[in-house]
Coordinates of C-alpha atoms in Angstrom, one line a residue:
Chain A
M1 CA 36.6 4.6 8.6
R2 CA 34.7 2.3 6.4
P3 CA 33.3 4.1 3.3
I4 CA 29.6 4.6 3.2
V5 CA 29.6 4.5 -0.6
K6 CA 32.0 2.4 -2.5
V7 CA 32.1 2.4 -6.3
R8 CA 34.5 0.2 -8.2
G9 CA 34.6 0.2 -12.0
L10 CA 31.0 1.2 -12.4
T11 CA 29.9 1.0 -16.0
K12 CA 26.4 1.5 -17.4
E13 CA 25.5 1.0 -21.0
F14 CA 22.1 1.8 -22.4
R15 CA 20.6 0.2 -25.5
V16 CA 19.0 3.0 -27.5
L17 CA 16.3 1.5 -29.7
G18 CA 14.9 3.0 -32.9
H19 CA 11.4 3.9 -31.7
R20 CA 8.6 2.4 -33.6
R21 CA 5.0 3.4 -33.3
G22 CA 1.8 1.4 -32.8
L23 CA 1.1 -1.9 -31.3
V24 CA 3.2 -3.9 -33.8
G25 CA 6.0 -1.4 -33.5
A26 CA 5.9 -1.6 -29.7
A27 CA 6.0 -5.4 -29.9
R28 CA 8.9 -5.2 -32.3
N29 CA 10.7 -2.8 -29.9
L30 CA 10.7 -5.6 -27.3
F31 CA 12.7 -7.9 -29.5
S32 CA 14.6 -5.5 -31.7
N33 CA 18.3 -6.2 -32.3
E34 CA 18.8 -2.9 -34.0
A35 CA 20.0 -1.2 -30.9
R36 CA 22.8 1.3 -30.5
T37 CA 24.8 1.0 -27.3
V38 CA 25.6 4.2 -25.4
R39 CA 28.0 4.1 -22.5
A40 CA 26.6 6.6 -20.0
V41 CA 29.1 5.8 -17.2
D42 CA 32.5 4.4 -18.1
N43 CA 34.5 2.5 -15.5
I44 CA 34.4 5.0 -12.6
S45 CA 35.6 4.3 -9.1
F46 CA 35.4 6.4 -5.9
D47 CA 34.7 6.1 -2.1
I48 CA 32.7 8.3 0.1
K49 CA 33.4 8.4 3.8
P50 CA 30.7 8.9 6.4
G51 CA 30.1 12.6 7.0
E52 CA 31.4 13.9 3.7
F53 CA 29.6 16.5 1.7
V54 CA 30.3 15.6 -1.9
G55 CA 29.4 17.6 -5.0
Y56 CA 28.9 15.5 -8.0
V57 CA 29.0 17.8 -11.0
G58 CA 29.1 17.7 -14.8
P59 CA 27.1 18.9 -17.8
N60 CA 23.8 17.4 -18.8
G61 CA 24.2 13.9 -20.1
A62 CA 27.6 13.5 -18.4
G63 CA 26.5 10.5 -16.4
K64 CA 25.5 12.1 -13.1
S65 CA 22.0 10.8 -12.7
T66 CA 23.0 7.4 -14.0
T67 CA 25.5 7.2 -11.2
V68 CA 23.1 8.4 -8.6
K69 CA 20.3 6.1 -9.8
S70 CA 22.8 3.2 -9.6
L71 CA 23.8 4.2 -6.1
V72 CA 20.2 4.3 -4.8
G73 CA 19.5 1.0 -6.4
I74 CA 16.9 1.8 -9.1
L75 CA 19.3 1.2 -12.0
R76 CA 21.3 -2.0 -12.5
P77 CA 24.9 -1.4 -13.6
T78 CA 26.2 -3.1 -16.6
S79 CA 29.3 -4.0 -14.7
G80 CA 31.3 -2.9 -11.7
E81 CA 30.8 -3.3 -8.0
L82 CA 28.7 -1.0 -5.8
S83 CA 28.3 -1.0 -2.0
V84 CA 26.1 1.6 -0.3
L85 CA 25.6 1.5 3.4
G86 CA 27.5 -1.8 3.3
R87 CA 25.1 -3.5 0.9
D88 CA 24.4 -4.1 -2.7
P89 CA 22.1 -1.1 -3.4
Q90 CA 19.8 -2.9 -5.8
R91 CA 19.4 -6.2 -4.0
H92 CA 18.9 -4.5 -0.7
R93 CA 16.9 -1.5 -1.9
T94 CA 14.2 -1.8 0.8
E95 CA 16.7 -2.1 3.6
N96 CA 18.7 0.8 2.3
A97 CA 15.6 2.9 1.9
F98 CA 15.2 3.1 5.7
Q99 CA 18.7 4.7 6.0
M100 CA 18.7 6.8 2.8
G101 CA 17.0 10.0 1.7
V102 CA 16.6 11.1 -1.9
V103 CA 15.6 14.3 -3.6
F104 CA 15.2 14.3 -7.3
G105 CA 15.0 18.0 -8.1
Q106 CA 12.1 18.2 -10.6
R107 CA 10.3 15.0 -9.6
T108 CA 8.3 15.1 -6.5
Q109 CA 8.6 12.4 -3.8
L110 CA 5.5 13.6 -2.1
W111 CA 1.9 12.6 -2.9
W112 CA 1.0 15.2 -5.5
D113 CA -2.7 15.7 -4.5
L114 CA -2.4 15.4 -0.8
P115 CA -1.9 18.4 1.6
V116 CA 1.7 18.7 2.7
V117 CA 1.0 17.6 6.3
E118 CA -0.8 14.4 5.2
S119 CA 2.1 13.5 2.9
F120 CA 4.4 13.7 6.0
S121 CA 2.1 11.7 8.2
L122 CA 1.9 9.0 5.5
L123 CA 5.7 9.0 5.2
S124 CA 6.0 8.5 9.0
R125 CA 4.0 5.3 8.6
V126 CA 6.0 4.2 5.5
Y127 CA 9.3 4.7 7.5
R128 CA 7.8 3.3 10.7
I129 CA 8.4 6.4 12.8
A130 CA 6.7 6.3 16.2
P131 CA 3.9 9.0 16.4
D132 CA 5.7 10.9 19.2
A133 CA 9.1 10.9 17.5
F134 CA 7.4 11.9 14.3
R135 CA 5.6 14.9 15.9
Q136 CA 8.8 16.1 17.4
R137 CA 10.8 15.6 14.2
F138 CA 8.2 17.2 12.0
E139 CA 7.9 20.3 14.2
D140 CA 11.6 20.7 14.1
L141 CA 11.8 20.4 10.4
S142 CA 8.9 22.6 9.5
G143 CA 10.4 25.2 11.8
R144 CA 13.8 25.1 10.2
L145 CA 12.5 25.0 6.7
D146 CA 9.7 27.4 7.3
L147 CA 6.9 25.1 6.2
E148 CA 4.2 26.2 8.6
S149 CA 2.3 28.5 6.3
F150 CA 1.5 25.9 3.7
L151 CA 1.0 22.7 5.6
D152 CA -2.6 22.3 4.5
V153 CA -2.0 23.1 0.8
P154 CA -1.9 20.2 -1.7
V155 CA 1.7 19.6 -3.0
R156 CA 0.7 20.4 -6.6
K157 CA -0.3 23.9 -5.6
L158 CA 3.0 24.8 -4.0
S159 CA 5.5 27.2 -5.5
L160 CA 8.8 25.6 -6.6
G161 CA 10.6 27.0 -3.6
Q162 CA 8.0 25.8 -1.2
R163 CA 7.9 22.4 -2.8
M164 CA 11.6 21.9 -2.7
R165 CA 11.7 22.7 1.0
C166 CA 9.0 20.1 1.5
E167 CA 10.9 17.6 -0.6
I168 CA 14.1 18.1 1.5
A169 CA 12.2 17.8 4.7
A170 CA 10.5 14.6 3.4
A171 CA 13.9 13.2 2.5
V172 CA 15.3 13.6 5.9
L173 CA 12.2 12.9 8.0
H174 CA 13.5 9.4 8.9
S175 CA 16.9 10.8 9.8
P176 CA 18.8 9.0 7.0
E177 CA 22.5 8.4 7.2
L178 CA 23.0 9.1 3.5
L179 CA 21.3 11.8 1.6
F180 CA 21.2 12.1 -2.2
L181 CA 20.2 15.5 -3.7
D182 CA 19.8 16.0 -7.4
E183 CA 19.7 19.7 -8.3
P184 CA 18.0 20.8 -5.1
T185 CA 18.3 24.5 -5.9
I186 CA 17.4 24.6 -9.5
G187 CA 14.9 27.3 -10.3
L188 CA 14.9 28.7 -6.8
D189 CA 15.2 32.4 -6.0
V190 CA 18.1 33.7 -4.0
L191 CA 16.3 33.6 -0.6
A192 CA 15.0 30.1 -1.1
K193 CA 18.5 28.9 -2.2
K194 CA 20.0 30.3 0.9
E195 CA 17.4 28.6 3.1
V196 CA 18.0 25.3 1.4
R197 CA 21.8 25.6 1.6
D198 CA 21.7 26.6 5.3
F199 CA 19.5 23.6 6.1
L200 CA 21.7 21.2 4.3
Q201 CA 24.8 22.5 6.0
Q202 CA 23.0 22.0 9.4
V203 CA 22.0 18.5 8.6
N204 CA 25.5 17.6 7.6
A205 CA 27.2 19.3 10.5
E206 CA 24.8 18.4 13.3
T207 CA 24.0 14.8 12.6
G208 CA 27.0 13.8 10.5
T209 CA 24.7 12.9 7.6
T210 CA 26.7 12.1 4.4
V211 CA 25.4 14.2 1.5
V212 CA 25.9 13.7 -2.2
L213 CA 24.8 16.6 -4.2
T214 CA 24.5 17.0 -7.9
S215 CA 24.2 20.6 -9.2
H216 CA 24.8 22.9 -12.1
D217 CA 25.3 25.7 -9.6
L218 CA 28.9 26.3 -8.8
D219 CA 27.8 28.5 -5.9
D220 CA 26.0 25.5 -4.3
I221 CA 29.2 23.4 -4.6
E222 CA 31.5 26.1 -3.3
R223 CA 29.3 26.9 -0.3
L224 CA 28.5 23.4 0.7
C225 CA 30.8 20.7 -0.5
S226 CA 34.1 19.6 1.0
R227 CA 34.8 17.6 -2.0
V228 CA 33.9 17.7 -5.7
I229 CA 33.8 15.0 -8.2
V230 CA 33.6 16.2 -11.8
I231 CA 32.3 13.9 -14.4
D232 CA 31.9 14.2 -18.2
H233 CA 31.3 11.7 -20.9
G234 CA 30.9 9.1 -18.2
Q235 CA 34.4 9.5 -16.8
I236 CA 35.8 11.2 -13.7
L237 CA 37.8 14.3 -14.6
H238 CA 38.5 15.6 -11.2
D239 CA 38.1 14.3 -7.7
G240 CA 39.3 16.6 -4.9
T241 CA 38.6 19.6 -2.8
V242 CA 36.8 22.7 -4.1
E243 CA 40.0 24.6 -3.7
S244 CA 41.9 22.2 -5.9
L245 CA 39.2 22.5 -8.5
R246 CA 39.4 26.3 -8.4
R247 CA 43.2 26.1 -8.7
I248 CA 42.7 24.1 -11.9
F249 CA 40.3 26.4 -13.7
G250 CA 41.1 29.6 -11.8
H251 CA 38.4 32.0 -10.8
R252 CA 37.1 33.6 -13.9
R253 CA 34.0 35.7 -14.4
I254 CA 32.0 36.9 -17.3
L255 CA 30.9 40.4 -18.2
S256 CA 27.9 40.6 -20.5
L257 CA 27.1 44.0 -22.1
Q258 CA 24.2 45.3 -24.0
I259 CA 25.1 47.9 -26.6
D260 CA 22.9 50.4 -28.3
P261 CA 23.5 49.5 -32.0
S262 CA 21.8 52.6 -33.5
S263 CA 24.2 55.1 -32.0
S264 CA 27.4 53.5 -33.0
E265 CA 28.9 55.7 -35.7
K266 CA 31.5 53.2 -36.8
E267 CA 30.7 49.5 -36.9
E268 CA 32.6 47.2 -34.6
A269 CA 35.0 49.6 -32.9
V270 CA 38.3 47.9 -32.1
I271 CA 38.9 47.5 -28.4
D272 CA 42.3 46.7 -27.1
L273 CA 41.8 44.0 -24.5
P274 CA 44.3 43.5 -21.7
S275 CA 45.9 40.1 -21.6
G276 CA 43.9 37.4 -19.9
V277 CA 40.6 38.8 -21.1
T278 CA 38.8 36.8 -23.8
M279 CA 36.0 38.0 -26.0
L280 CA 33.4 35.2 -26.0
E281 CA 30.8 36.8 -28.1
R282 CA 30.6 40.0 -30.2
S283 CA 27.7 41.5 -32.1
P284 CA 26.5 45.0 -32.8
E285 CA 24.2 44.8 -29.8
K286 CA 25.9 42.4 -27.5
M287 CA 29.3 41.6 -26.0
R288 CA 30.5 38.9 -23.6
L289 CA 33.9 39.0 -22.0
E290 CA 35.7 36.5 -19.8
F291 CA 38.2 37.9 -17.3
D292 CA 40.2 37.0 -14.2
P293 CA 39.1 39.3 -11.4
A294 CA 42.5 39.0 -9.8
R295 CA 44.2 40.5 -12.8
T296 CA 41.6 42.8 -14.3
S297 CA 38.8 44.4 -12.3
A298 CA 35.3 44.6 -13.7
P299 CA 35.0 48.4 -13.5
E300 CA 38.4 48.7 -15.3
L301 CA 37.2 46.4 -18.1
L302 CA 33.9 48.3 -18.3
Q303 CA 35.7 51.6 -18.7
L304 CA 37.7 50.2 -21.5
V305 CA 34.6 49.1 -23.4
M306 CA 32.6 52.2 -22.6
A307 CA 35.2 54.4 -24.2
K308 CA 34.5 52.7 -27.5
A309 CA 30.9 51.5 -27.4
P310 CA 27.6 52.9 -25.9
V311 CA 26.8 50.4 -23.2
T312 CA 23.1 50.3 -22.2
D313 CA 23.1 47.4 -19.7
L314 CA 25.5 45.1 -18.0
H315 CA 25.7 41.9 -16.1
V316 CA 28.6 40.1 -14.3
S317 CA 28.4 36.4 -13.6
D318 CA 30.4 33.4 -12.7
R319 CA 31.2 30.9 -15.4
D320 CA 28.8 28.0 -15.1
I321 CA 29.8 24.5 -14.4
E322 CA 29.4 23.4 -18.0
E323 CA 32.1 25.8 -19.2
V324 CA 34.4 24.9 -16.4
V325 CA 34.0 21.2 -17.2
R326 CA 34.5 21.8 -20.9
E327 CA 37.8 23.5 -20.0
I328 CA 38.9 20.7 -17.7
Y329 CA 38.0 18.2 -20.4
S330 CA 40.0 19.9 -23.1
R331 CA 43.0 20.1 -20.7
E332 CA 42.7 16.5 -19.8
A333 CA 42.4 15.5 -23.5
G334 CA 45.6 17.4 -24.4
P335 CA 48.3 15.6 -22.3
K336 CA 46.7 12.3 -23.0
E337 CA 47.4 12.6 -26.7
E338 CA 51.0 13.6 -26.0
R339 CA 51.6 10.5 -24.0
Chain B
M1 CA 30.8 -7.8 17.7
G2 CA 27.7 -6.7 19.5
E3 CA 29.8 -4.8 22.0
R4 CA 31.7 -3.0 19.3
D5 CA 28.5 -2.0 17.7
A6 CA 27.3 -0.5 21.0
I7 CA 30.5 1.6 21.4
K8 CA 30.5 2.9 17.8
P9 CA 29.4 6.5 18.3
A10 CA 27.4 7.2 15.2
S11 CA 25.7 3.8 15.3
N12 CA 22.5 5.2 16.8
A13 CA 20.6 5.5 13.6
S14 CA 22.2 2.5 11.9
A15 CA 21.5 0.2 14.8
S16 CA 17.8 1.1 14.8
G17 CA 17.9 0.7 11.0
R18 CA 19.3 -2.8 11.3
D19 CA 16.5 -3.6 13.8
R20 CA 14.0 -2.3 11.3
H21 CA 15.1 -4.4 8.4
S22 CA 15.5 -7.6 10.3
L23 CA 11.7 -7.6 10.7
E24 CA 9.7 -10.7 11.0
L25 CA 7.6 -11.6 8.0
G26 CA 4.3 -11.0 9.9
D27 CA 5.5 -7.6 11.1
R28 CA 6.5 -6.7 7.5
L29 CA 3.1 -7.7 6.3
G30 CA 1.4 -5.7 9.0
H31 CA 3.5 -2.7 8.0
R32 CA 2.5 -3.1 4.3
L33 CA -1.2 -3.4 5.2
D34 CA -1.0 -0.4 7.4
V35 CA 0.6 1.7 4.7
F36 CA -1.8 0.3 2.1
G37 CA -4.8 1.1 4.3
R38 CA -3.6 4.7 4.9
L39 CA -3.1 5.2 1.2
V40 CA -6.5 3.9 0.4
S41 CA -8.0 6.1 3.0
A42 CA -6.2 9.1 1.6
S43 CA -7.6 8.3 -1.9
V44 CA -11.1 7.9 -0.5
R45 CA -11.1 11.1 1.4
E46 CA -9.8 12.9 -1.7
Q47 CA -12.7 11.6 -3.8
M48 CA -15.3 12.3 -1.1
V49 CA -14.6 16.0 -1.4
Y50 CA -16.7 15.9 -4.5
R51 CA -19.4 13.7 -3.0
R52 CA -22.2 14.5 -5.5
S53 CA -20.1 13.8 -8.6
F54 CA -18.8 10.7 -7.0
L55 CA -22.3 9.4 -6.4
L56 CA -23.3 10.2 -10.0
E57 CA -20.3 8.3 -11.3
V58 CA -21.0 5.3 -9.3
V59 CA -24.7 5.2 -10.3
G60 CA -23.7 5.9 -13.9
R61 CA -21.3 3.0 -13.9
M62 CA -23.9 0.8 -12.3
L63 CA -26.4 1.6 -15.0
I64 CA -24.0 1.2 -17.9
T65 CA -22.7 -2.2 -16.7
G66 CA -26.3 -3.1 -15.8
L67 CA -27.1 -3.1 -19.5
E68 CA -25.1 -6.4 -19.8
L69 CA -27.6 -7.9 -17.3
V70 CA -30.6 -6.5 -19.3
A71 CA -29.1 -8.2 -22.4
V72 CA -29.2 -11.5 -20.6
F73 CA -32.9 -11.1 -19.6
F74 CA -33.7 -9.9 -23.1
L75 CA -32.1 -13.1 -24.6
F76 CA -34.2 -15.3 -22.3
Q77 CA -37.4 -13.7 -23.7
H78 CA -36.7 -15.8 -26.7
V79 CA -35.1 -19.0 -25.4
N80 CA -35.6 -21.1 -22.3
A81 CA -32.1 -22.3 -21.9
I82 CA -28.5 -21.7 -23.2
G83 CA -26.3 -24.7 -23.3
G84 CA -28.5 -26.4 -20.7
W85 CA -28.5 -23.4 -18.3
T86 CA -31.7 -21.6 -17.3
R87 CA -32.2 -17.9 -17.0
W88 CA -31.3 -17.6 -13.3
E89 CA -28.4 -19.9 -13.6
V90 CA -27.0 -17.7 -16.3
V91 CA -27.7 -14.6 -14.1
Y92 CA -25.7 -16.4 -11.4
L93 CA -22.8 -16.9 -13.7
Y94 CA -23.0 -13.3 -14.8
G95 CA -23.2 -12.0 -11.3
T96 CA -20.1 -13.9 -10.2
A97 CA -18.1 -12.8 -13.2
S98 CA -19.3 -9.2 -13.0
S99 CA -18.7 -8.7 -9.2
S100 CA -15.3 -10.4 -9.5
L101 CA -14.4 -8.0 -12.3
G102 CA -15.8 -5.1 -10.4
I103 CA -13.8 -5.8 -7.3
A104 CA -10.7 -6.5 -9.3
E105 CA -11.1 -3.3 -11.3
L106 CA -11.6 -1.3 -8.0
L107 CA -8.5 -2.9 -6.4
T108 CA -6.3 -2.3 -9.4
S109 CA -7.7 1.0 -10.6
G110 CA -4.5 2.7 -9.4
L111 CA -2.7 1.1 -12.2
K112 CA -4.3 3.6 -14.6
E113 CA -1.8 6.1 -13.2
M114 CA 1.2 3.9 -14.3
P115 CA 1.9 5.5 -17.7
E116 CA 1.9 8.9 -16.1
L117 CA 4.0 7.8 -13.1
V118 CA 6.6 6.2 -15.5
R119 CA 6.6 9.1 -17.9
S120 CA 7.0 11.7 -15.2
G121 CA 9.7 9.7 -13.4
R122 CA 7.7 9.7 -10.2
F123 CA 7.8 5.9 -10.3
D124 CA 11.5 6.2 -9.3
G125 CA 10.3 7.7 -6.0
L126 CA 8.0 4.8 -5.3
L127 CA 10.9 2.4 -5.8
L128 CA 12.9 4.3 -3.2
R129 CA 10.4 3.8 -0.4
P130 CA 10.6 0.7 1.8
V131 CA 7.2 -0.5 0.7
P132 CA 6.6 -2.4 -2.6
A133 CA 5.9 0.0 -5.5
L134 CA 2.8 -2.0 -6.6
L135 CA 1.2 -1.6 -3.3
Q136 CA 1.8 2.1 -3.4
V137 CA 0.3 2.5 -6.8
L138 CA -2.7 0.4 -6.0
G139 CA -3.4 2.1 -2.7
R140 CA -2.9 5.7 -3.6
H141 CA -5.0 6.0 -6.7
I142 CA -8.0 3.8 -6.0
K143 CA -10.9 5.0 -8.1
L144 CA -14.1 4.5 -6.3
F145 CA -16.5 4.8 -9.2
Y146 CA -15.6 1.2 -10.0
L147 CA -17.9 0.4 -7.1
G148 CA -20.6 0.8 -9.7
R149 CA -20.0 -2.5 -11.3
T150 CA -19.3 -4.2 -8.0
I151 CA -22.7 -3.2 -6.6
Q152 CA -24.4 -4.2 -9.8
G153 CA -22.6 -7.5 -9.9
I154 CA -23.4 -8.4 -6.3
G155 CA -27.0 -7.4 -6.9
A156 CA -27.2 -9.8 -9.8
L157 CA -25.6 -12.5 -7.8
V158 CA -28.1 -12.1 -4.9
L159 CA -31.0 -11.9 -7.2
A160 CA -30.0 -15.1 -8.9
L161 CA -29.5 -16.9 -5.6
V162 CA -32.9 -15.8 -4.3
N163 CA -34.6 -17.1 -7.5
L164 CA -32.6 -20.3 -7.7
D165 CA -33.5 -23.4 -5.7
V166 CA -30.0 -24.0 -4.3
T167 CA -29.5 -26.8 -1.8
W168 CA -27.3 -25.0 0.7
T169 CA -24.4 -27.0 2.2
T170 CA -21.1 -25.8 3.6
A171 CA -19.6 -26.8 0.3
S172 CA -22.0 -24.9 -1.9
A173 CA -21.7 -21.8 0.2
A174 CA -17.9 -22.1 0.0
F175 CA -18.1 -22.4 -3.7
V176 CA -19.9 -19.1 -4.0
L177 CA -16.9 -17.5 -2.2
I178 CA -14.3 -19.5 -4.1
G179 CA -15.9 -18.4 -7.4
L180 CA -15.8 -14.8 -6.4
V181 CA -12.3 -14.8 -4.9
S182 CA -10.8 -16.8 -7.7
G183 CA -12.4 -14.5 -10.2
I184 CA -11.0 -11.4 -8.5
L185 CA -7.5 -12.9 -8.5
V186 CA -7.7 -13.8 -12.2
F187 CA -9.0 -10.4 -13.3
A188 CA -6.6 -8.5 -11.0
A189 CA -3.7 -10.5 -12.4
L190 CA -4.7 -9.6 -15.9
F191 CA -4.8 -5.9 -15.0
V192 CA -1.5 -6.1 -13.2
G193 CA 0.2 -8.0 -16.0
A194 CA -1.2 -5.6 -18.5
A195 CA 0.0 -2.6 -16.6
A196 CA 3.5 -3.9 -16.7
Q197 CA 3.6 -3.1 -20.4
C198 CA 4.1 0.6 -19.6
F199 CA 7.7 -0.3 -18.5
W200 CA 8.4 -0.9 -22.2
T201 CA 6.1 1.5 -23.9
V202 CA 4.1 4.5 -22.9
E203 CA 1.7 3.9 -25.7
S204 CA -1.4 2.2 -24.3
T205 CA -2.6 -0.9 -26.1
E206 CA -6.1 -2.3 -25.8
M207 CA -5.0 -5.8 -26.3
F208 CA -5.6 -6.8 -22.7
N209 CA -9.1 -5.5 -22.7
A210 CA -10.0 -8.4 -25.0
F211 CA -9.3 -10.6 -22.0
T212 CA -10.9 -8.6 -19.2
Y213 CA -14.0 -7.0 -20.7
G214 CA -14.1 -9.7 -23.3
G215 CA -13.6 -12.2 -20.6
V216 CA -16.6 -11.0 -18.5
E217 CA -18.8 -11.2 -21.5
M218 CA -17.6 -14.7 -22.2
A219 CA -17.8 -15.8 -18.6
Q220 CA -21.5 -14.8 -18.2
Y221 CA -22.5 -17.7 -20.5
P222 CA -21.8 -21.4 -19.8
I223 CA -18.4 -22.2 -21.3
N224 CA -19.7 -25.3 -23.1
I225 CA -21.5 -23.2 -25.7
Y226 CA -18.2 -21.9 -27.2
R227 CA -16.0 -23.4 -29.8
P228 CA -13.3 -25.8 -28.5
W229 CA -10.3 -23.4 -29.0
I230 CA -12.1 -20.5 -27.2
R231 CA -13.0 -22.9 -24.4
T232 CA -9.4 -24.1 -24.1
L233 CA -8.2 -20.5 -24.1
F234 CA -10.5 -19.3 -21.3
L235 CA -10.3 -22.5 -19.3
F236 CA -6.5 -23.1 -19.3
V237 CA -4.6 -20.1 -20.7
I238 CA -6.5 -17.2 -19.3
P239 CA -8.7 -19.0 -16.8
V240 CA -11.5 -16.4 -16.6
G241 CA -13.9 -19.2 -17.7
F242 CA -12.4 -21.8 -15.4
V243 CA -12.9 -19.8 -12.2
S244 CA -16.5 -18.8 -13.0
Y245 CA -17.8 -22.0 -14.7
Y246 CA -16.6 -24.7 -12.3
P247 CA -17.4 -23.2 -9.0
A248 CA -20.9 -22.3 -10.4
L249 CA -21.4 -26.0 -11.4
A250 CA -20.7 -26.9 -7.8
V251 CA -23.0 -24.3 -6.4
L252 CA -25.8 -25.1 -8.7
G253 CA -25.3 -28.9 -8.6
K254 CA -25.0 -29.2 -12.3
P255 CA -23.1 -31.9 -14.2
D256 CA -20.0 -31.0 -16.2
V257 CA -20.9 -31.6 -19.9
L258 CA -17.3 -31.1 -20.8
G259 CA -16.5 -34.4 -19.0
F260 CA -13.6 -33.2 -16.8
P261 CA -13.1 -34.9 -13.4
A262 CA -15.4 -34.1 -10.5
F263 CA -12.7 -32.4 -8.5
F264 CA -12.3 -29.6 -11.1
P265 CA -14.3 -27.1 -9.1
W266 CA -11.8 -27.5 -6.2
L267 CA -9.0 -26.6 -8.6
A268 CA -10.4 -23.1 -9.2
P269 CA -8.5 -21.3 -6.3
F270 CA -5.3 -23.0 -7.3
V271 CA -5.6 -22.1 -11.0
A272 CA -6.4 -18.6 -9.9
A273 CA -3.4 -18.4 -7.6
M274 CA -1.1 -19.7 -10.3
F275 CA -2.5 -17.2 -12.8
A276 CA -2.0 -14.4 -10.2
G277 CA 1.6 -15.6 -9.9
V278 CA 2.0 -15.2 -13.6
G279 CA 0.5 -11.7 -13.6
Y280 CA 2.7 -10.6 -10.8
G281 CA 5.7 -12.2 -12.6
F282 CA 5.0 -10.0 -15.6
W283 CA 5.1 -7.0 -13.2
R284 CA 8.4 -8.1 -11.7
I285 CA 9.9 -8.6 -15.2
G286 CA 8.6 -5.1 -16.0
V287 CA 10.2 -3.5 -12.9
R288 CA 13.5 -5.4 -13.7
H289 CA 13.4 -4.1 -17.2
Y290 CA 12.8 -0.6 -15.9
E291 CA 15.8 -1.0 -13.6
S292 CA 18.1 -1.9 -16.5
T293 CA 16.9 0.9 -18.8
G294 CA 16.2 3.6 -16.3
S295 CA 13.6 5.1 -18.7

């Protein structure tokens, strides 16, 4: 199958200028040679096949949004070849726009001051959707994403969860073949997250829409993506299935504990930790432990700690993507030096 | 080739997509106008919610800009002519310049949102829709209180024409329109070109106001009264003066004391179109810069 996205040696460098103030400063900024060059994306290549659901992950500043912006055609690469939907994304931005949907998490694609329903009817004109087809499509989308209750509310007055559902509905209104989602679940509560995920899964499964998702949320990636590309410092560290990613970093969790500092008789009681458990943080009132649930269970670990310290509160969480990526990065860096 | 496309299973959406982007030019223009019209209508309806404050703003703007006209009358209390132009001739010049500026201001008022759109990153979203970003900015954020100057300017224009003894021919009527349209183009190009600066810096600079609001003050008096370098600047560099002065000469049947050829009034629309091209060029360069920096 011909790839729907093709990236070959994509590199993007930014010139970072010393910012000068005022009119003269602004004018000098235009011509300044005192620029530092930062390479945000460094010679990356990958293909995406039609129908894939790809997670594109990495810490902040890793080069995620630079890649996505290049793929949608609003950023010109410094070098490398791009083909999206069979075209050069920048030169054919308008043509691609008809077949592409984009959600930029924090930035709205809708008309801020217009009621939701008006934004959608405007979009139907922008994307040249026939009135009948639009009515049917919009009814379907607002049913699935539960938009009915706030269709007359201006976009700026929506809650984050409501707005995100609208953004996603707006991005798929014209039934795009390719959908880019930048942090679509950031800041959402559990219920809204589930709704968004379920919908995206449907879109991908039912219409074969290719989805590229960037997220900080490992849960998003695990539940949705068939493939994960991990990027850091502008380079691809991992490209494969979610399972293969998990094999690399294992499944580790973090136990955070609040400790009552006043009642501790002796300071910093010594706790014998089983092997495979790492103390990430330790202070008189707080403790963070990383463990592998396959080897040590959370209650077991908790019992060990409670025998020595008065625990007042606890929280178990998955490691976030930043920590995982940091680990992969340090592993990658190791063998390279040996070679 | 066509057959294979027909058989390809998932080609439903892509085939219609291909039809959509191989649109004829006229069709594309119609699409853009349709979207522009709907955006404008959304802007207007939004502002109509506060009808009373809208009316106050329009009237306020009318009165404030009307002071410029009062100044012209005040001046003519003391003199009979300026540079060989009588009171109503000058009012005609002023009326053309002011209504051109008013309409241009109205049409480009959406550009006031540009710094915010760029800063918030919402401009990215506009680039991702299949309609030019400039059109979306202009349509969506039209600010109706700029009607104030438009009404005032057209009022001055009509008042002057009633009081002047114009020999009406097809040509003189055409030059009234040519003067207006050329003026709109030049002022609009200035605003568009000036707005492009926000692709480089979010700090707003007042430099361009010297040419727009300064330009209208300059254009309300016959250009022959100014020093040669100012004359050259506003005739040939930023042709605010060219597009008001020469068509006015043709309407009023006055000789050109600057001694340029008799076809000069006919050049006004071309000069305006060229300048509009330059203004739009600045915008394009700005967008390209934006695309390379992603800021």
